Short mmCIF file of C-alpha atoms in Angstrom, two decimals:
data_model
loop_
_atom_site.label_atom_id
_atom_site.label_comp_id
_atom_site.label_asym_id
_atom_site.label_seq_id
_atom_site.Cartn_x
_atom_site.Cartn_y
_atom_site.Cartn_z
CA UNK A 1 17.25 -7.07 5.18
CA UNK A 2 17.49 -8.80 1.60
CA UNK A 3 14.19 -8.10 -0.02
CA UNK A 4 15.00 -11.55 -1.81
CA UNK A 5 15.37 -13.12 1.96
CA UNK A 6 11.18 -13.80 1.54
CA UNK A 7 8.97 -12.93 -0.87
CA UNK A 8 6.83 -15.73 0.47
CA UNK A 9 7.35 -14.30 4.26
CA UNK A 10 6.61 -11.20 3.83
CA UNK A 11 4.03 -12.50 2.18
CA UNK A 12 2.96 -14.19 5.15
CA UNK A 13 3.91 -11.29 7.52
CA UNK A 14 1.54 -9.25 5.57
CA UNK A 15 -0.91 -12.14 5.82
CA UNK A 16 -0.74 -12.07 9.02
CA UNK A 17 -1.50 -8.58 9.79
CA UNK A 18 -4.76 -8.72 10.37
CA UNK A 19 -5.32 -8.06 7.00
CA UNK A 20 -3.03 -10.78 5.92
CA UNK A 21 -3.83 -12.56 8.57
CA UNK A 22 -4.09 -15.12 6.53
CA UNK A 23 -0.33 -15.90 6.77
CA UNK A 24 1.59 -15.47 9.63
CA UNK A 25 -0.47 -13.48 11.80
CA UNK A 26 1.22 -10.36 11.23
CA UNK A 27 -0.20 -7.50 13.12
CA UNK A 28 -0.46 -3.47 12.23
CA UNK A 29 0.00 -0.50 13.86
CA UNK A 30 2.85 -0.32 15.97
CA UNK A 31 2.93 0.02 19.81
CA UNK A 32 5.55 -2.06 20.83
CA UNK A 33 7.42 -2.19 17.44
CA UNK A 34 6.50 1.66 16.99
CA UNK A 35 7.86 3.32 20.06
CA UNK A 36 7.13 6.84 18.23
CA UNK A 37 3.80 5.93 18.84
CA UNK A 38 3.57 4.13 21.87
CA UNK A 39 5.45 6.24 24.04
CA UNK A 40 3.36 9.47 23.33
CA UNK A 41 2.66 11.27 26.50
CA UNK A 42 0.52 13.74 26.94
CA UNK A 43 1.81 16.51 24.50
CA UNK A 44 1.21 20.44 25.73
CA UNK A 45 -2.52 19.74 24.42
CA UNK A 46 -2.50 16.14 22.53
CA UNK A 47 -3.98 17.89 19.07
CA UNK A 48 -2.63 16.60 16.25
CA UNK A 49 -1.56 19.02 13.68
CA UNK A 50 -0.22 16.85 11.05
CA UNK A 51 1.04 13.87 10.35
CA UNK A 52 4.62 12.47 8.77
CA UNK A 53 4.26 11.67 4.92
CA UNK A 54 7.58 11.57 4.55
CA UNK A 55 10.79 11.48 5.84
CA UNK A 56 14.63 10.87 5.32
CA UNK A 57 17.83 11.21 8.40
CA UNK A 58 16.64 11.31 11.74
CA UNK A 59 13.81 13.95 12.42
CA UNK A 60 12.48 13.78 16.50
CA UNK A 61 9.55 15.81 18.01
CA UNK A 62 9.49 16.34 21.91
CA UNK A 63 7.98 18.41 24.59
CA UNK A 64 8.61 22.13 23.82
CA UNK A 65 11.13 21.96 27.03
CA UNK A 66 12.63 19.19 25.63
CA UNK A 67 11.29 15.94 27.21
CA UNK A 68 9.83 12.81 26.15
CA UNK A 69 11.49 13.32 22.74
CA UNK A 70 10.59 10.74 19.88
CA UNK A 71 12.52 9.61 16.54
CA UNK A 72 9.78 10.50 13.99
CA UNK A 73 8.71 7.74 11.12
CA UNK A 74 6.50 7.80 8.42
CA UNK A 75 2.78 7.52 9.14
CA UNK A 76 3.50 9.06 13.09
CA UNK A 77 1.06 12.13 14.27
CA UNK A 78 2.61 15.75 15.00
CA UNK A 79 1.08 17.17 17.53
CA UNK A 80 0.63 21.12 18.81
CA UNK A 81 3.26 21.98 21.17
CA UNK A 82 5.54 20.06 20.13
CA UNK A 83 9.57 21.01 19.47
CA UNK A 84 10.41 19.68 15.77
CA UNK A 85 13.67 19.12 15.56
CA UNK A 86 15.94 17.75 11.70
CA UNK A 87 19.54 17.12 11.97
CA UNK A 88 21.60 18.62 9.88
CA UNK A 89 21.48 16.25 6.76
CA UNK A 90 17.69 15.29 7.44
CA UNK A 91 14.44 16.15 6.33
CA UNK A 92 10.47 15.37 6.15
CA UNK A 93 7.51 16.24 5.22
CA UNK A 94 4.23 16.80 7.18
CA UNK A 95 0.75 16.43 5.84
CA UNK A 96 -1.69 19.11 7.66
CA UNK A 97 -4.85 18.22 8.87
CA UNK A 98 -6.33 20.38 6.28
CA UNK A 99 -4.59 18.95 3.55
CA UNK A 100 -1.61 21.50 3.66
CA UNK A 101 2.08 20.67 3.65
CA UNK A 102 5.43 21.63 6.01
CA UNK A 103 8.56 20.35 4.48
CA UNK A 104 10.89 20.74 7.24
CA UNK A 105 14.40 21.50 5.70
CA UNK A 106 18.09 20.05 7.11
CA UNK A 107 18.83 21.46 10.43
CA UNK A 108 15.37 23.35 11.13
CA UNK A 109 13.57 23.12 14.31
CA UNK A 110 9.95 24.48 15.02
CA UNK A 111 6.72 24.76 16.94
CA UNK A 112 3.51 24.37 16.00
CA UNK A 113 1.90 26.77 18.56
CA UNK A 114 -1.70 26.69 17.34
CA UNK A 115 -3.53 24.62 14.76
CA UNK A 116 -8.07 24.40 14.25
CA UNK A 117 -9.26 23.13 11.53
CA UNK A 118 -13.31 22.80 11.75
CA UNK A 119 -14.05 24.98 9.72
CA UNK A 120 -15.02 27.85 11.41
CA UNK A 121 -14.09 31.42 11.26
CA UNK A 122 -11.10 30.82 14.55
CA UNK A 123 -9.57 28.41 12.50
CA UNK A 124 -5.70 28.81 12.27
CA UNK A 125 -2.32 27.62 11.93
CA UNK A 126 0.70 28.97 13.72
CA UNK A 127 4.00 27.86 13.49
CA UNK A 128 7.26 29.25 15.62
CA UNK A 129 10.29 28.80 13.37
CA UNK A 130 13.25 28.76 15.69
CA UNK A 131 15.85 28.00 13.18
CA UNK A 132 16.50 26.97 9.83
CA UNK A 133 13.41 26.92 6.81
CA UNK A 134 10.34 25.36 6.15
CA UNK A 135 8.11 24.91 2.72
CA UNK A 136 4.78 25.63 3.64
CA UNK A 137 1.47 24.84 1.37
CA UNK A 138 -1.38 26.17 2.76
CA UNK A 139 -4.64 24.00 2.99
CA UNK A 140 -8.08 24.75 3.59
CA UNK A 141 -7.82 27.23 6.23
CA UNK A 142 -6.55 29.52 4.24
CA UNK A 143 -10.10 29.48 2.51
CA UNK A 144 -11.71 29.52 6.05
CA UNK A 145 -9.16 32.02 7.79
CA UNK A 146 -6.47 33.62 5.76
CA UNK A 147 -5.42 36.04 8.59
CA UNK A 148 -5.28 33.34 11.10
CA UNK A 149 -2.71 31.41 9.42
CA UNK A 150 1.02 32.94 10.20
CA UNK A 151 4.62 31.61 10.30
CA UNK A 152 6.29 33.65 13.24
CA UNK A 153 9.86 33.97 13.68
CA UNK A 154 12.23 36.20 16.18
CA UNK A 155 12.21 38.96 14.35
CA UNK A 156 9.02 39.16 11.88
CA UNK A 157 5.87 37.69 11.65
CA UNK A 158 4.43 36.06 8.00
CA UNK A 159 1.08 36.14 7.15
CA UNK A 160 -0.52 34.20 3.89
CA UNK A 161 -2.76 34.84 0.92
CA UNK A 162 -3.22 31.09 -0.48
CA UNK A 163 0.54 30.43 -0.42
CA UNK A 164 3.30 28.20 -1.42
CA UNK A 165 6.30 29.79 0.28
CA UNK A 166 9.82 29.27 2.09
CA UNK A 167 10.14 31.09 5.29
CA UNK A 168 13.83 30.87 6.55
CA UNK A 169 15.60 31.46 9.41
CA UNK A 170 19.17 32.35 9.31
CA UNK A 171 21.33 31.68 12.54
CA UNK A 172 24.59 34.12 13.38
CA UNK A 173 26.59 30.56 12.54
CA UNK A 174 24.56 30.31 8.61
CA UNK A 175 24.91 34.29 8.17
CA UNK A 176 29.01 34.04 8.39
CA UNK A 177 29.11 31.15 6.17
CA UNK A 178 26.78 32.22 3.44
CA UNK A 179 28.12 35.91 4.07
CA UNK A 180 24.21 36.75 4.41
CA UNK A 181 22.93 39.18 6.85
CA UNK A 182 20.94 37.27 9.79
CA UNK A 183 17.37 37.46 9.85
CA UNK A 184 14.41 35.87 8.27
CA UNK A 185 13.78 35.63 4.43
CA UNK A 186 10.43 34.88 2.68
CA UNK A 187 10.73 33.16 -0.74
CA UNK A 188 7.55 32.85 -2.39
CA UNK A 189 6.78 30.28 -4.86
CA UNK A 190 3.04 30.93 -5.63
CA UNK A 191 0.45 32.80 -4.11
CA UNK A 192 1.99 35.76 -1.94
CA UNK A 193 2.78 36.24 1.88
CA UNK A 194 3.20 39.53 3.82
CA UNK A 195 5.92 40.25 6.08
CA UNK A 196 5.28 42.41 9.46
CA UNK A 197 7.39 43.79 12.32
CA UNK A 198 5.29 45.80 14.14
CA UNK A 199 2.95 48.52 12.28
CA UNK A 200 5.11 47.72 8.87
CA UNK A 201 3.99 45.71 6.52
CA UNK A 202 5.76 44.37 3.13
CA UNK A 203 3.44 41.99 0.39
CA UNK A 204 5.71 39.71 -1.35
CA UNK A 205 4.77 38.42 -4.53
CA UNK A 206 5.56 35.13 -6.44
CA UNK A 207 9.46 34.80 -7.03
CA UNK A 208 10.49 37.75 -4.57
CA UNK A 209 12.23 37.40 -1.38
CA UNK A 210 10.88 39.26 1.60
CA UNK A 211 13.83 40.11 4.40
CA UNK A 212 13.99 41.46 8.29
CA UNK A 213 17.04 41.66 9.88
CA UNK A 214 17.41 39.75 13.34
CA UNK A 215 16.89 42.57 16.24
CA UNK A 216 19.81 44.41 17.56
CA UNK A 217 20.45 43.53 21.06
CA UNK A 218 21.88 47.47 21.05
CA UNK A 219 18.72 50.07 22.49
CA UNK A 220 19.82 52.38 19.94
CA UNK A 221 16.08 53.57 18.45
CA UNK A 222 17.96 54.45 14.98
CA UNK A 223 18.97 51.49 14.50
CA UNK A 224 15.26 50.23 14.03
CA UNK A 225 15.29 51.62 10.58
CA UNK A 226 16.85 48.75 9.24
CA UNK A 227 14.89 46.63 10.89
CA UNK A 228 12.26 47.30 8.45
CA UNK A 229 10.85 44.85 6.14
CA UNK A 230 12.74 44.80 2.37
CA UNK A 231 12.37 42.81 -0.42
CA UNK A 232 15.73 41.68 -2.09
CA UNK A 233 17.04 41.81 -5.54
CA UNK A 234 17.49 38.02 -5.71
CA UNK A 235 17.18 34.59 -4.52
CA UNK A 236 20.03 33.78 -1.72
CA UNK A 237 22.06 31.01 -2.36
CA UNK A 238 21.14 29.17 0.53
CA UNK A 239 17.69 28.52 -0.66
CA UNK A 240 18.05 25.16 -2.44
CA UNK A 241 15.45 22.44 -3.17
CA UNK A 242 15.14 19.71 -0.75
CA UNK A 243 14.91 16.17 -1.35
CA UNK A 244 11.28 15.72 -2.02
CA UNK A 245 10.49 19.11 -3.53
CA UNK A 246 10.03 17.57 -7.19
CA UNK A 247 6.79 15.88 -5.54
CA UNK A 248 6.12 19.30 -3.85
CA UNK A 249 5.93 20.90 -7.26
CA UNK A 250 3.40 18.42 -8.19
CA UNK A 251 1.57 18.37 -4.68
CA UNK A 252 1.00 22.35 -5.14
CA UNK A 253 -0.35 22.28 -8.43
CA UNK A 254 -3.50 20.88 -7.61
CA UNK A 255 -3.52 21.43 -3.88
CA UNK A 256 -6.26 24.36 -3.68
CA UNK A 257 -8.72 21.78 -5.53
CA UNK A 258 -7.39 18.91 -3.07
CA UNK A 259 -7.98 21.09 0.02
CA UNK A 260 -11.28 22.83 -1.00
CA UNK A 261 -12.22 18.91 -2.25
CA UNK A 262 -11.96 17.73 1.28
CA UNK A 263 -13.06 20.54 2.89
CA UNK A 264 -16.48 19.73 1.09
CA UNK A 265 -16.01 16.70 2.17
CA UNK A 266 -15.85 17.57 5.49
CA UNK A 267 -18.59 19.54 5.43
CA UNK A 268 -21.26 16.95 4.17
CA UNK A 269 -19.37 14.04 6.80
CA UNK A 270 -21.24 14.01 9.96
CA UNK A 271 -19.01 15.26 12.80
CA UNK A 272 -17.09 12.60 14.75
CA UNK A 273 -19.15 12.06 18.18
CA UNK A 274 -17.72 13.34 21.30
CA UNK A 275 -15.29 11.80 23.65
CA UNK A 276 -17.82 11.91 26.12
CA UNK A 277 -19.87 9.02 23.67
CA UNK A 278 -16.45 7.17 22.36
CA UNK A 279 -16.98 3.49 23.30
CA UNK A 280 -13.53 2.50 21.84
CA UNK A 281 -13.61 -1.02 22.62
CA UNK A 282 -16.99 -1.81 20.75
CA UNK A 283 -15.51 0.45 17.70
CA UNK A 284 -12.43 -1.81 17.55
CA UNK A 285 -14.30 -4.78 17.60
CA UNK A 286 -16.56 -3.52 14.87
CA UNK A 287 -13.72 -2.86 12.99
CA UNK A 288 -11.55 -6.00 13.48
CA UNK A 289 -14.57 -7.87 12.80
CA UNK A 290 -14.87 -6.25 9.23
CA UNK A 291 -11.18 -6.97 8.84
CA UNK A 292 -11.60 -10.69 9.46
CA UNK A 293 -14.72 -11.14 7.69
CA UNK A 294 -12.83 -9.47 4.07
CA UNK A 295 -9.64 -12.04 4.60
CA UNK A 296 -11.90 -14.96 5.24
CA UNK A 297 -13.64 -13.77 2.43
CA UNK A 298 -9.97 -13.40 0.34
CA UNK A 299 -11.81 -9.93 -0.62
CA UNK A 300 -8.57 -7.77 -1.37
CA UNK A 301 -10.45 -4.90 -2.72
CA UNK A 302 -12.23 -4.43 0.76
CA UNK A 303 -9.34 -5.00 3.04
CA UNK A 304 -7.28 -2.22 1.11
CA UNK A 305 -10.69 -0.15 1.78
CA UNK A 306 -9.65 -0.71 5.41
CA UNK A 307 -6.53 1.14 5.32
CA UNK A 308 -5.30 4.67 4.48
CA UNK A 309 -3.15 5.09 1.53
CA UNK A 310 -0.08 6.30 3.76
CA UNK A 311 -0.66 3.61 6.44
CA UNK A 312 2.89 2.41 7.54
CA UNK A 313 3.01 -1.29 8.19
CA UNK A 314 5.71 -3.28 10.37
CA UNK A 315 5.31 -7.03 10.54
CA UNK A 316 7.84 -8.99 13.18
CA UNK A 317 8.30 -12.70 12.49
CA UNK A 318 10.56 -15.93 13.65
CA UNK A 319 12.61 -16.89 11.51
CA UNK A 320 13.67 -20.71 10.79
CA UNK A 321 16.59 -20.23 13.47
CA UNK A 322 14.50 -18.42 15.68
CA UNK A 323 15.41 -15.30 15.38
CA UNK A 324 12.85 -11.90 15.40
CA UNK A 325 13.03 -10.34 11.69
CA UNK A 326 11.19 -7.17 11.19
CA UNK A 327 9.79 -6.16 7.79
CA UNK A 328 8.58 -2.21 7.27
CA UNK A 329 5.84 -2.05 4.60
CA UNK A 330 3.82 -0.12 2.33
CA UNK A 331 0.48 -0.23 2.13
CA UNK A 332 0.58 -1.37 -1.63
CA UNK A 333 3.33 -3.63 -0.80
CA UNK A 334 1.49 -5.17 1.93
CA UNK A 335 -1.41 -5.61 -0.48
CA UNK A 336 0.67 -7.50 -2.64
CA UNK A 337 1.81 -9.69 -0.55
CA UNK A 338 -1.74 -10.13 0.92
CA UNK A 339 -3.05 -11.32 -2.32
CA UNK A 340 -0.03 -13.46 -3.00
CA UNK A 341 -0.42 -14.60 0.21
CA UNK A 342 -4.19 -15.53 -0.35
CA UNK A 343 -3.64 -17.87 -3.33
CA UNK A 344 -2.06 -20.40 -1.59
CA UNK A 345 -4.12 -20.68 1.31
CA UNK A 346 -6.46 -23.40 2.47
CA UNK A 347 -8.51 -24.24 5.52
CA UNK A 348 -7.85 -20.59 7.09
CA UNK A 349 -9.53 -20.68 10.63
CA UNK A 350 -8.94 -17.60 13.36
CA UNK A 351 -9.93 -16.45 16.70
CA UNK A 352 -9.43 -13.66 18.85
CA UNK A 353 -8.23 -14.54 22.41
CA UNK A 354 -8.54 -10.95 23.77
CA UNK A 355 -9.09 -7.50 22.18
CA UNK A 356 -8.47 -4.01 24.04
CA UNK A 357 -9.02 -0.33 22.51
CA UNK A 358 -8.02 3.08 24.13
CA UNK A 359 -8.82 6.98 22.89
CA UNK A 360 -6.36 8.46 25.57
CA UNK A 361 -4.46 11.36 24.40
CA UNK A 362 -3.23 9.82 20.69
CA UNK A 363 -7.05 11.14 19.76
CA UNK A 364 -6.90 13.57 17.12
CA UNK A 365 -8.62 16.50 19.51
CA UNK A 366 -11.61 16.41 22.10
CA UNK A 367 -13.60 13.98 19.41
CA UNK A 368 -14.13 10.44 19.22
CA UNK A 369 -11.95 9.95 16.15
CA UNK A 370 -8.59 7.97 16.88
CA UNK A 371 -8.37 4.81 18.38
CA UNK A 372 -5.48 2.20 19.77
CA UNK A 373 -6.36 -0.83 19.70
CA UNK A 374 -4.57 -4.01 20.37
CA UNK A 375 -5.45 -7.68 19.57
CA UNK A 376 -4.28 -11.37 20.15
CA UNK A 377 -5.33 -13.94 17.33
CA UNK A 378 -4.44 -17.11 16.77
CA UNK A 379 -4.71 -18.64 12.84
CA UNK A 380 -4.10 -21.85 10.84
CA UNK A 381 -4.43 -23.07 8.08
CA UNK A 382 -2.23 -24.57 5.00
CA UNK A 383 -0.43 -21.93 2.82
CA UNK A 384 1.12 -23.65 0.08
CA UNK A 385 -0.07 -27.06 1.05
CA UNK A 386 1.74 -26.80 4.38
CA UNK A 387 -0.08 -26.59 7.44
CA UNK A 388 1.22 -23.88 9.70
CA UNK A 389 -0.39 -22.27 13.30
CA UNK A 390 0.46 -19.01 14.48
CA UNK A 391 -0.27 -16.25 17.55
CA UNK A 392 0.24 -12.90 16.97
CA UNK A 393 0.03 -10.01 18.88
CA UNK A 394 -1.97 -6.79 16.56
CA UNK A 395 -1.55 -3.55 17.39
CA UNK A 396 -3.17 -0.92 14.99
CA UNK A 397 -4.02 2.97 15.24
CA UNK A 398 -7.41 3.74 13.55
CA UNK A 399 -8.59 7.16 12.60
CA UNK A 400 -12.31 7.99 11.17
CA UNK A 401 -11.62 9.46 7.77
CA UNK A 402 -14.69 10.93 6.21
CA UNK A 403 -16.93 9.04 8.31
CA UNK A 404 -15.09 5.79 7.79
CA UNK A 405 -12.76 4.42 10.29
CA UNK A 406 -9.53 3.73 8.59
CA UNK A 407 -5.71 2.08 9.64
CA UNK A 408 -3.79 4.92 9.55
CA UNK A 409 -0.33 2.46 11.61
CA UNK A 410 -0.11 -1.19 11.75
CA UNK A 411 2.13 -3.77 13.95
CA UNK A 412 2.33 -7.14 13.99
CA UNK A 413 4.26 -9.28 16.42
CA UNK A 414 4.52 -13.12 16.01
CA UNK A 415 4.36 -14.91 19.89
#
């Protein structure tokens, strides 16, 4: 779509996202226009572990057998048990819920088997790496449990001490074409990880490479010597940076204050309430009614209060012909056009027709602290000194970020 094609639409699509209502009665987080979202199932245990920050090529998660697989997009939840897969010129990034990172390299695919973070001593992060590498920054459970963060692979398992490494699987098909023996390597890039297999243990240090051969399918007990941990004389070719590493290198520099900042965060937030207390609907009403009350207001500061920074935005509109035209935003770019948006308009009036909320399995884990919630509202007013009506269908996915409830995904569909 030519960005040019609407300044003043998009304007107006933003408007009318709840937040922009104001305009065209664009709506937020997507259901129907977000099919990532929508059409999440029941997962192996519906925990989110993490959530997309960012993303290039087409990166899916599914079922662990395989199923109900999903084309991943900014701004979509990860959950435990699911099968991450990146094609082979794609990759993505995944914010932790513990303020970590996994940067999920071209052509990798892994599980994340096991992820708490509550800050207790059986917190822990475990992640199966089938195939390919990962960039991992540990967050804040690697204050609360070092040992129960690991990175397990085929052939080795990787423990952490406050790390920013690269553990990487190397298929039989990579090994011939990199003439590299087949395994998994360890690169570390600050802190230090150790490599096991069994009773044997290797530390590897900042700028070493940790390596265990892939298992012998022959019985032959002397061959288990070289299955042994090693640490190489230098970095293997294959490791290169990936797309977004440059912000990676700036991420890790000041992620152990980030993570132990919102861990103290977390610990002076009172605790989400249970699911057994979740009244979703009366939350989303509560929440849309703060939304309407800052546009009606033309309050921009407090409507961007009302949505994370990394909330992805999708706002579908008629055209003049009468055509559908979708428009993917930012949340600064929707704030833009929100305020734009606000300076030509005149005798705004809205109403809700009907407002519905779930918890379901999208919640975050067994608290009361993600909610879908959809919305039909009907707005007019003059933008521009023309008068204009409009019914939109919102759809929005809210999360309660330190004891604030937040847009984390919004969609907006003009009737």
């Amino acid at each position: 779509m030519d960005w040019s094609i609407n300044r003043a639409r998009i304007g107006a699509i933003a408007g009318s996202l709840g937040l922009c209502v104001m305009l065209m009665g664009v709506s937020i987080p997507g259901f129907a226009a977000s099919p990532s979202v929508a059409t999440v199932t029941a997962t192996e245990t519906s925990h989110r572990f993490a959530t997309v920050w960012r993303i290039r090529g087409d990166v899916s998660a599914s079922r662990s057998n395989g199923s109900n697989e999903r084309k991943l997009r900014e701004g979509d939840p990860v959950f435990v048990g699911e099968r991450v897969r990146a094609a082979p010129m794609a990759e993505a990034v995944l914010k932790t819920d513990d303020a970590g990172v996994v940067a999920i390299r071209p052509g990798t695919e892994f599980i994340a088997e096991r992820f708490a973070a509550e800050d207790k001593p059986t917190d822990g992060l475990t992640l199966r790496l089938v195939t390919g590498s990962l960039r991992v920054i540990s967050g804040w459970i690697a204050k609360t449990n070092q040992s129960g963060h690991n990175v397990v692979t085929a052939s080795a398992t990787i423990g952490i001490r406050g790390t920013d490494h690269e553990p990487y699987v190397l298929s039989t098909e990579l090994a011939k074409a990199t003439s590299n023996p087949e395994g998994t390597y360890d690169k570390v890039n600050r802190g230090g990880t150790t490599i096991k297999v069994g009773d044997n243990k290797l530390d590897i240090d900042p700028g070493k490479v940790g390596f265990v051969r892939a298992a012998s399918k022959s019985k032959d007990r002397a061959l288990l010597t070289i299955l042994l941990p090693v640490l190489l004389d230098k970095v293997p070719s294959f490791y290169v940076p990936g797309e977004f590493d440059a912000e990676l290198d700036r991420y890790a520099q000041t992620s152990d204050q980030d993570s132990l900042r919102q861990l103290e965060q977390k610990r002076k937030t009172p605790s989400a309430p249970p699911l057994s207390e979740c009244a979703p609907v009366s939350i989303a009403k509560t929440w849309l009614g703060q939304l309407d009350g800052a546009i009606v207001k033309r309050d921009s500061a407090a409507i961007v209060a009302m949505f994370a920074p990394d909330t992805s935005v999708r706002a579908t509109v008629r055209d003049k012909d009468g055509k559908m035209t979708s428009v993917d935003l930012s949340r600064d770019e929707m704030v833009q056009s929100t305020i734009a948006a606000m300076k030509g308009l005149k005798d705004f009036k809205q109403r809700r027709i009907w407002t519905d909320a779930t918890l379901g399995e999208l919640s975050a884990g067994a608290a009361c602290d993600r909610i879908n919630l959809r919305s039909v509202v009907v707005e007019q007013g003059k933008q521009s000194g023309k008068p204009y009506r409009f019914e939109s269908l919102e759809e929005y996915v809210i999360e309660l970020r330190a004891g604030k409830w937040v847009a984390v995904k919004a969609n907006t569909t003009q009737q």
